[in-house]
PDB file of C-alpha atoms in Angstrom:
ATOM      1  CA  LYS A   1     -10.931   3.454 -16.383  1.00 71.00           C
ATOM      2  CA  GLY A   2     -11.230   6.283 -13.878  1.00 83.00           C
ATOM      3  CA  VAL A   3      -9.718   4.269 -11.029  1.00 91.00           C
ATOM      4  CA  LYS A   4      -7.855   6.232  -8.380  1.00 92.00           C
ATOM      5  CA  ILE A   5      -4.585   4.660  -7.231  1.00 92.00           C
ATOM      6  CA  GLY A   6      -1.645   5.373  -4.961  1.00 93.00           C
ATOM      7  CA  PHE A   7       1.759   6.590  -6.150  1.00 91.00           C
ATOM      8  CA  ALA A   8       4.633   5.845  -3.782  1.00 87.00           C
ATOM      9  CA  PRO A   9       7.760   7.764  -4.853  1.00 82.00           C
ATOM     10  CA  GLN A  10      10.826   7.058  -2.775  1.00 76.00           C
ATOM     11  CA  TYR A  11      11.343   9.786  -0.204  1.00 71.00           C
ATOM     12  CA  THR A  12      14.834  11.245   0.042  1.00 66.00           C
ATOM     13  CA  THR A  13      16.173  14.565   1.281  1.00 57.00           C
ATOM     14  CA  THR A  14      15.970  15.914  -2.278  1.00 58.00           C
ATOM     15  CA  PHE A  15      12.585  14.501  -3.316  1.00 63.00           C
ATOM     16  CA  PRO A  16      10.358  15.809  -4.750  1.00 56.00           C
ATOM     17  CA  ASN A  17      12.298  18.795  -6.077  1.00 62.00           C
ATOM     18  CA  ASN A  18      12.526  17.173  -9.510  1.00 65.00           C
ATOM     19  CA  SER A  19       8.923  16.034  -9.849  1.00 81.00           C
ATOM     20  CA  LYS A  20       6.912  17.852  -7.201  1.00 85.00           C
ATOM     21  CA  GLU A  21       4.447  19.435  -9.615  1.00 87.00           C
ATOM     22  CA  THR A  22       3.763  16.124 -11.360  1.00 88.00           C
ATOM     23  CA  TYR A  23       2.844  14.376  -8.132  1.00 90.00           C
ATOM     24  CA  LEU A  24       0.800  17.351  -6.891  1.00 92.00           C
ATOM     25  CA  ALA A  25      -1.154  17.244 -10.158  1.00 93.00           C
ATOM     26  CA  TRP A  26      -1.876  13.539  -9.656  1.00 92.00           C
ATOM     27  CA  GLN A  27      -2.979  14.269  -6.112  1.00 95.00           C
ATOM     28  CA  ALA A  28      -5.316  16.987  -7.381  1.00 96.00           C
ATOM     29  CA  LYS A  29      -6.949  14.392  -9.647  1.00 95.00           C
ATOM     30  CA  GLY A  30      -7.760  12.212  -6.645  1.00 95.00           C
ATOM     31  CA  HIS A  31      -4.778   9.890  -6.621  1.00 95.00           C
ATOM     32  CA  GLU A  32      -2.963   9.227  -3.369  1.00 96.00           C
ATOM     33  CA  ILE A  33       0.692  10.044  -2.709  1.00 94.00           C
ATOM     34  CA  ILE A  34       2.339   7.616  -0.303  1.00 93.00           C
ATOM     35  CA  ALA A  35       5.701   8.014   1.412  1.00 91.00           C
ATOM     36  CA  HIS A  36       8.063   5.237   0.293  1.00 86.00           C
ATOM     37  CA  SER A  37      11.168   4.606   2.340  1.00 81.00           C
ATOM     38  CA  SER A  38      14.365   4.672   0.294  1.00 73.00           C
ATOM     39  CA  TYR A  39      16.214   3.168   3.256  1.00 75.00           C
ATOM     40  CA  THR A  40      15.655  -0.239   4.764  1.00 76.00           C
ATOM     41  CA  LEU A  41      13.929  -0.086   8.147  1.00 84.00           C
ATOM     42  CA  LYS A  42      14.521  -3.642   9.260  1.00 78.00           C
ATOM     43  CA  ASP A  43      15.885  -4.344  12.725  1.00 75.00           C
ATOM     44  CA  GLY A  44      19.616  -3.654  12.944  1.00 72.00           C
ATOM     45  CA  ASP A  45      19.904  -1.755   9.673  1.00 71.00           C
ATOM     46  CA  HIS A  46      20.286   1.646  11.329  1.00 75.00           C
ATOM     47  CA  ASP A  47      20.740   3.306  14.679  1.00 83.00           C
ATOM     48  CA  ASP A  48      17.263   3.513  16.193  1.00 85.00           C
ATOM     49  CA  ASP A  49      17.322   7.302  16.561  1.00 87.00           C
ATOM     50  CA  VAL A  50      18.328   7.686  12.916  1.00 84.00           C
ATOM     51  CA  ALA A  51      15.569   5.350  11.719  1.00 85.00           C
ATOM     52  CA  MET A  52      12.864   7.013  13.795  1.00 87.00           C
ATOM     53  CA  GLY A  53      14.055  10.459  12.733  1.00 86.00           C
ATOM     54  CA  TYR A  54      13.863   9.359   9.126  1.00 86.00           C
ATOM     55  CA  ILE A  55      10.256   8.193   9.566  1.00 89.00           C
ATOM     56  CA  LYS A  56       9.295  11.561  11.023  1.00 89.00           C
ATOM     57  CA  SER A  57      11.154  13.444   8.307  1.00 86.00           C
ATOM     58  CA  ALA A  58       9.423  11.457   5.564  1.00 86.00           C
ATOM     59  CA  TYR A  59       6.092  12.743   6.845  1.00 91.00           C
ATOM     60  CA  THR A  60       6.969  16.326   7.743  1.00 89.00           C
ATOM     61  CA  THR A  61       8.950  17.015   4.584  1.00 85.00           C
ATOM     62  CA  LEU A  62       6.363  15.642   2.177  1.00 89.00           C
ATOM     63  CA  THR A  63       3.433  17.324   3.919  1.00 91.00           C
ATOM     64  CA  GLY A  64       5.476  20.517   3.853  1.00 88.00           C
ATOM     65  CA  TYR A  65       5.527  20.264   0.061  1.00 88.00           C
ATOM     66  CA  GLY A  66       1.730  20.143   0.022  1.00 92.00           C
ATOM     67  CA  PHE A  67       1.173  16.397  -0.121  1.00 93.00           C
ATOM     68  CA  LYS A  68      -1.542  14.724   1.929  1.00 95.00           C
ATOM     69  CA  ILE A  69       0.371  11.808   3.353  1.00 95.00           C
ATOM     70  CA  TYR A  70      -1.439   8.970   5.097  1.00 95.00           C
ATOM     71  CA  GLY A  71       0.726   5.905   4.457  1.00 94.00           C
ATOM     72  CA  LEU A  72       4.323   4.698   4.543  1.00 93.00           C
ATOM     73  CA  ILE A  73       5.754   1.897   2.430  1.00 89.00           C
ATOM     74  CA  GLY A  74       8.834   0.256   3.879  1.00 82.00           C
ATOM     75  CA  SER A  75      11.739  -0.469   1.571  1.00 78.00           C
ATOM     76  CA  ALA A  76      11.206  -4.037   0.301  1.00 75.00           C
ATOM     77  CA  GLY A  77       7.860  -3.830   2.087  1.00 74.00           C
ATOM     78  CA  LYS A  78       9.387  -4.296   5.540  1.00 82.00           C
ATOM     79  CA  ILE A  79       9.478  -2.131   8.680  1.00 88.00           C
ATOM     80  CA  ALA A  80      10.706  -3.518  11.996  1.00 89.00           C
ATOM     81  CA  ASP A  81       8.065  -3.856  14.700  1.00 88.00           C
ATOM     82  CA  LYS A  82       9.996  -1.634  17.082  1.00 90.00           C
ATOM     83  CA  TYR A  83       9.538   1.305  14.687  1.00 91.00           C
ATOM     84  CA  ILE A  84       5.766   0.895  14.349  1.00 90.00           C
ATOM     85  CA  PRO A  85       4.949   3.172  17.349  1.00 92.00           C
ATOM     86  CA  THR A  86       6.872   5.963  15.607  1.00 92.00           C
ATOM     87  CA  VAL A  87       5.069   5.262  12.339  1.00 92.00           C
ATOM     88  CA  GLN A  88       1.735   5.469  14.167  1.00 93.00           C
ATOM     89  CA  LYS A  89       2.507   9.005  15.313  1.00 94.00           C
ATOM     90  CA  TYR A  90       2.553  10.281  11.745  1.00 95.00           C
ATOM     91  CA  PHE A  91       0.760   7.796   9.479  1.00 94.00           C
ATOM     92  CA  ARG A  92      -2.580   5.996   9.334  1.00 92.00           C
ATOM     93  CA  TYR A  93      -1.189   2.806   7.829  1.00 92.00           C
ATOM     94  CA  CYS A  94       1.996   1.216   6.525  1.00 90.00           C
ATOM     95  CA  ALA A  95       3.166  -1.782   4.546  1.00 85.00           C
ATOM     96  CA  SER A  96       5.550  -3.313   7.045  1.00 82.00           C
ATOM     97  CA  GLU A  97       5.604  -7.016   6.227  1.00 76.00           C
ATOM     98  CA  ASN A  98       7.444  -8.946   3.530  1.00 67.00           C
ATOM     99  CA  ASN A  99       5.933  -8.897   0.058  1.00 65.00           C
ATOM    100  CA  HIS A 100       3.867 -11.716  -1.367  1.00 67.00           C
ATOM    101  CA  SER A 101       3.405 -12.989  -4.889  1.00 67.00           C
ATOM    102  CA  GLY A 102       2.517 -16.070  -6.853  1.00 67.00           C
ATOM    103  CA  SER A 103       0.196 -18.875  -5.861  1.00 62.00           C
ATOM    104  CA  TYR A 104      -1.197 -19.748  -2.472  1.00 50.00           C
ATOM    105  CA  THR A 105       0.197 -22.701  -0.550  1.00 46.00           C
ATOM    106  CA  GLY A 106      -3.157 -23.973   0.651  1.00 42.00           C
ATOM    107  CA  THR A 107      -1.969 -23.813   4.259  1.00 43.00           C
ATOM    108  CA  GLY A 108      -4.290 -20.973   5.181  1.00 44.00           C
ATOM    109  CA  ALA A 109      -1.382 -18.550   5.442  1.00 45.00           C
ATOM    110  CA  GLU A 110      -2.370 -15.897   2.933  1.00 52.00           C
ATOM    111  CA  PRO A 111      -0.404 -12.782   3.833  1.00 48.00           C
ATOM    112  CA  CYS A 112      -1.623 -10.670   0.938  1.00 52.00           C
ATOM    113  CA  LEU A 113      -5.132 -10.618   2.396  1.00 56.00           C
ATOM    114  CA  TYR A 114      -5.926  -8.280   5.246  1.00 53.00           C
ATOM    115  CA  PHE A 115      -8.633  -9.413   7.622  1.00 52.00           C
ATOM    116  CA  ALA A 116     -10.371  -7.369  10.281  1.00 48.00           C
ATOM    117  CA  THR A 117      -8.093  -8.801  12.957  1.00 48.00           C
ATOM    118  CA  ASN A 118      -4.996  -7.388  11.252  1.00 57.00           C
ATOM    119  CA  ALA A 119      -3.793  -3.947  12.212  1.00 73.00           C
ATOM    120  CA  PRO A 120      -3.335  -1.408   9.396  1.00 86.00           C
ATOM    121  CA  PHE A 121       0.297  -1.023  10.448  1.00 87.00           C
ATOM    122  CA  HIS A 122       1.155  -4.602   9.512  1.00 83.00           C
ATOM    123  CA  LEU A 123       0.003  -4.705   5.909  1.00 84.00           C
ATOM    124  CA  TRP A 124       1.397  -6.890   3.151  1.00 81.00           C
ATOM    125  CA  ARG A 125       1.686  -6.054  -0.529  1.00 82.00           C
ATOM    126  CA  TYR A 126       0.883  -8.423  -3.391  1.00 83.00           C
ATOM    127  CA  SER A 127       3.261  -8.108  -6.344  1.00 83.00           C
ATOM    128  CA  MET A 128       1.833  -7.595  -9.816  1.00 86.00           C
ATOM    129  CA  GLN A 129       5.315  -7.886 -11.282  1.00 84.00           C
ATOM    130  CA  THR A 130       6.183 -11.395 -10.202  1.00 81.00           C
ATOM    131  CA  SER A 131       2.671 -12.888 -10.308  1.00 85.00           C
ATOM    132  CA  THR A 132       0.901 -14.045 -13.435  1.00 88.00           C
ATOM    133  CA  LEU A 133      -2.443 -12.560 -14.414  1.00 91.00           C
ATOM    134  CA  GLN A 134      -4.143 -15.808 -13.401  1.00 91.00           C
ATOM    135  CA  GLN A 135      -2.470 -15.697  -9.995  1.00 88.00           C
ATOM    136  CA  MET A 136      -3.716 -12.111  -9.560  1.00 88.00           C
ATOM    137  CA  LYS A 137      -7.237 -13.249 -10.439  1.00 91.00           C
ATOM    138  CA  ASP A 138      -6.928 -16.117  -7.957  1.00 87.00           C
ATOM    139  CA  ALA A 139      -5.923 -13.600  -5.279  1.00 85.00           C
ATOM    140  CA  VAL A 140      -9.028 -11.537  -6.060  1.00 88.00           C
ATOM    141  CA  ASP A 141     -11.211 -14.648  -5.819  1.00 87.00           C
ATOM    142  CA  ARG A 142      -9.736 -15.528  -2.442  1.00 82.00           C
ATOM    143  CA  ALA A 143     -10.244 -11.975  -1.179  1.00 81.00           C
ATOM    144  CA  ILE A 144     -13.901 -12.174  -2.194  1.00 84.00           C
ATOM    145  CA  GLU A 145     -14.351 -15.542  -0.483  1.00 82.00           C
ATOM    146  CA  THR A 146     -12.874 -14.290   2.784  1.00 76.00           C
ATOM    147  CA  THR A 147     -14.114 -10.682   2.681  1.00 77.00           C
ATOM    148  CA  GLY A 148     -10.513  -9.570   2.620  1.00 76.00           C
ATOM    149  CA  LEU A 149      -8.751  -6.412   1.579  1.00 81.00           C
ATOM    150  CA  LEU A 150      -6.077  -6.841  -1.074  1.00 85.00           C
ATOM    151  CA  LEU A 151      -3.247  -4.431  -1.898  1.00 87.00           C
ATOM    152  CA  PHE A 152      -1.606  -4.842  -5.300  1.00 88.00           C
ATOM    153  CA  TYR A 153       1.604  -3.057  -6.208  1.00 87.00           C
ATOM    154  CA  GLY A 154       4.077  -2.713  -9.038  1.00 85.00           C
ATOM    155  CA  HIS A 155       7.225  -0.722  -9.796  1.00 79.00           C
ATOM    156  CA  ALA A 156       7.821   1.684 -12.642  1.00 71.00           C
ATOM    157  CA  GLN A 157      11.352   0.490 -13.287  1.00 59.00           C
ATOM    158  CA  SER A 158      11.941  -2.594 -15.407  1.00 57.00           C
ATOM    159  CA  ALA A 159      12.577  -5.959 -13.798  1.00 55.00           C
ATOM    160  CA  SER A 160      13.708  -9.380 -14.975  1.00 58.00           C
ATOM    161  CA  VAL A 161      10.153 -10.631 -14.491  1.00 60.00           C
ATOM    162  CA  ASP A 162       7.572  -7.934 -15.073  1.00 79.00           C
ATOM    163  CA  ASN A 163       3.871  -8.667 -15.389  1.00 84.00           C
ATOM    164  CA  PHE A 164       2.977  -5.150 -14.263  1.00 86.00           C
ATOM    165  CA  THR A 165       1.704  -4.023 -17.653  1.00 88.00           C
ATOM    166  CA  VAL A 166      -1.173  -1.855 -18.839  1.00 88.00           C
ATOM    167  CA  GLU A 167      -2.721  -4.924 -20.461  1.00 92.00           C
ATOM    168  CA  ASN A 168      -2.639  -6.964 -17.244  1.00 92.00           C
ATOM    169  CA  VAL A 169      -3.894  -4.118 -15.073  1.00 92.00           C
ATOM    170  CA  THR A 170      -6.768  -3.498 -17.490  1.00 93.00           C
ATOM    171  CA  ALA A 171      -7.588  -7.203 -17.636  1.00 95.00           C
ATOM    172  CA  LEU A 172      -7.545  -7.448 -13.837  1.00 94.00           C
ATOM    173  CA  LEU A 173      -9.868  -4.443 -13.458  1.00 94.00           C
ATOM    174  CA  ASP A 174     -12.244  -5.992 -16.003  1.00 95.00           C
ATOM    175  CA  TYR A 175     -12.135  -9.254 -14.066  1.00 95.00           C
ATOM    176  CA  ILE A 176     -12.908  -7.502 -10.771  1.00 94.00           C
ATOM    177  CA  ALA A 177     -15.820  -5.648 -12.383  1.00 92.00           C
ATOM    178  CA  SER A 178     -17.194  -8.918 -13.746  1.00 94.00           C
ATOM    179  CA  LYS A 179     -17.258 -10.534 -10.302  1.00 91.00           C
ATOM    180  CA  SER A 180     -19.535  -8.102  -8.496  1.00 83.00           C
ATOM    181  CA  PRO A 181     -20.483  -4.418  -8.610  1.00 83.00           C
ATOM    182  CA  ASP A 182     -20.047  -4.360  -4.836  1.00 82.00           C
ATOM    183  CA  ILE A 183     -16.261  -4.797  -5.005  1.00 87.00           C
ATOM    184  CA  SER A 184     -14.521  -1.472  -4.538  1.00 88.00           C
ATOM    185  CA  VAL A 185     -11.186  -0.520  -6.092  1.00 92.00           C
ATOM    186  CA  MET A 186      -9.807   2.295  -3.950  1.00 93.00           C
ATOM    187  CA  THR A 187      -6.648   4.089  -2.970  1.00 94.00           C
ATOM    188  CA  PRO A 188      -4.859   2.504   0.012  1.00 92.00           C
ATOM    189  CA  SER A 189      -5.996   5.145   2.529  1.00 93.00           C
ATOM    190  CA  GLU A 190      -9.615   4.882   1.348  1.00 92.00           C
ATOM    191  CA  ALA A 191      -9.452   1.104   1.693  1.00 88.00           C
ATOM    192  CA  VAL A 192      -7.930   1.297   5.173  1.00 88.00           C
ATOM    193  CA  ASN A 193     -10.560   3.818   6.268  1.00 87.00           C
ATOM    194  CA  GLU A 194     -13.318   1.604   4.886  1.00 83.00           C
ATOM    195  CA  PHE A 195     -11.945  -1.634   6.258  1.00 80.00           C
ATOM    196  CA  TYR A 196     -10.813  -0.541   9.713  1.00 79.00           C
ATOM    197  CA  THR A 197     -13.463   2.046  10.609  1.00 71.00           C
ATOM    198  CA  ILE A 198     -16.507   0.991  12.605  1.00 57.00           C
ATOM    199  CA  ARG A 199     -19.466   2.589  10.867  1.00 51.00           C
ATOM    200  CA  TYR A 200     -22.598   3.777  12.659  1.00 48.00           C
ATOM    201  CA  ASP A 201     -24.810   1.341  10.724  1.00 52.00           C
ATOM    202  CA  ASP A 202     -22.599  -1.536  11.814  1.00 51.00           C
ATOM    203  CA  VAL A 203     -22.989  -0.548  15.462  1.00 46.00           C
ATOM    204  CA  VAL A 204     -26.770  -0.144  15.496  1.00 51.00           C
ATOM    205  CA  THR A 205     -27.361  -3.387  13.606  1.00 52.00           C
ATOM    206  CA  SER A 206     -24.944  -5.556  15.582  1.00 48.00           C
TER     207      SER A 206
END
């Protein structure tokens, strides 16, 4: 459907020797390459110097290979708050909170939606693997109602529950298109730039 997306291969000391050219080709087609931590970065998991050095290395190594890196995905979608200042030195955004999937609770706590008051370094991800297609559509509806930004994700490897299929992705894109032509489907960095940048027109009309 011509949609540009983000690919988040796990960064290790050997990546992307095996698949560098594949990811560079995707980048050349307009897709985004995102650094994905292969180590947990929750509080207490590592010595602080090791964790912060790893964050820096994830950026410098991948950019050294020719990738344009703007974002970092924490392992299991979590990065401890104390590491965020280090992340901010190298990245424009990161998914640092626990993942979200399934139905809403109705309590008003909807972590998969990013509002203007949320910083781009405390983003949540909404799972396409463990949510049904209807739940994904409900998430889109809620994002529209609240003028939110919504980040879907899925993994390439198989899982015990896996709704991240070509059929569901296609159906979800069709559903989004049917709601309004004004809804944009973008790469994560494009969405963050759009959502968190104050535009000139906004300033002069406010």
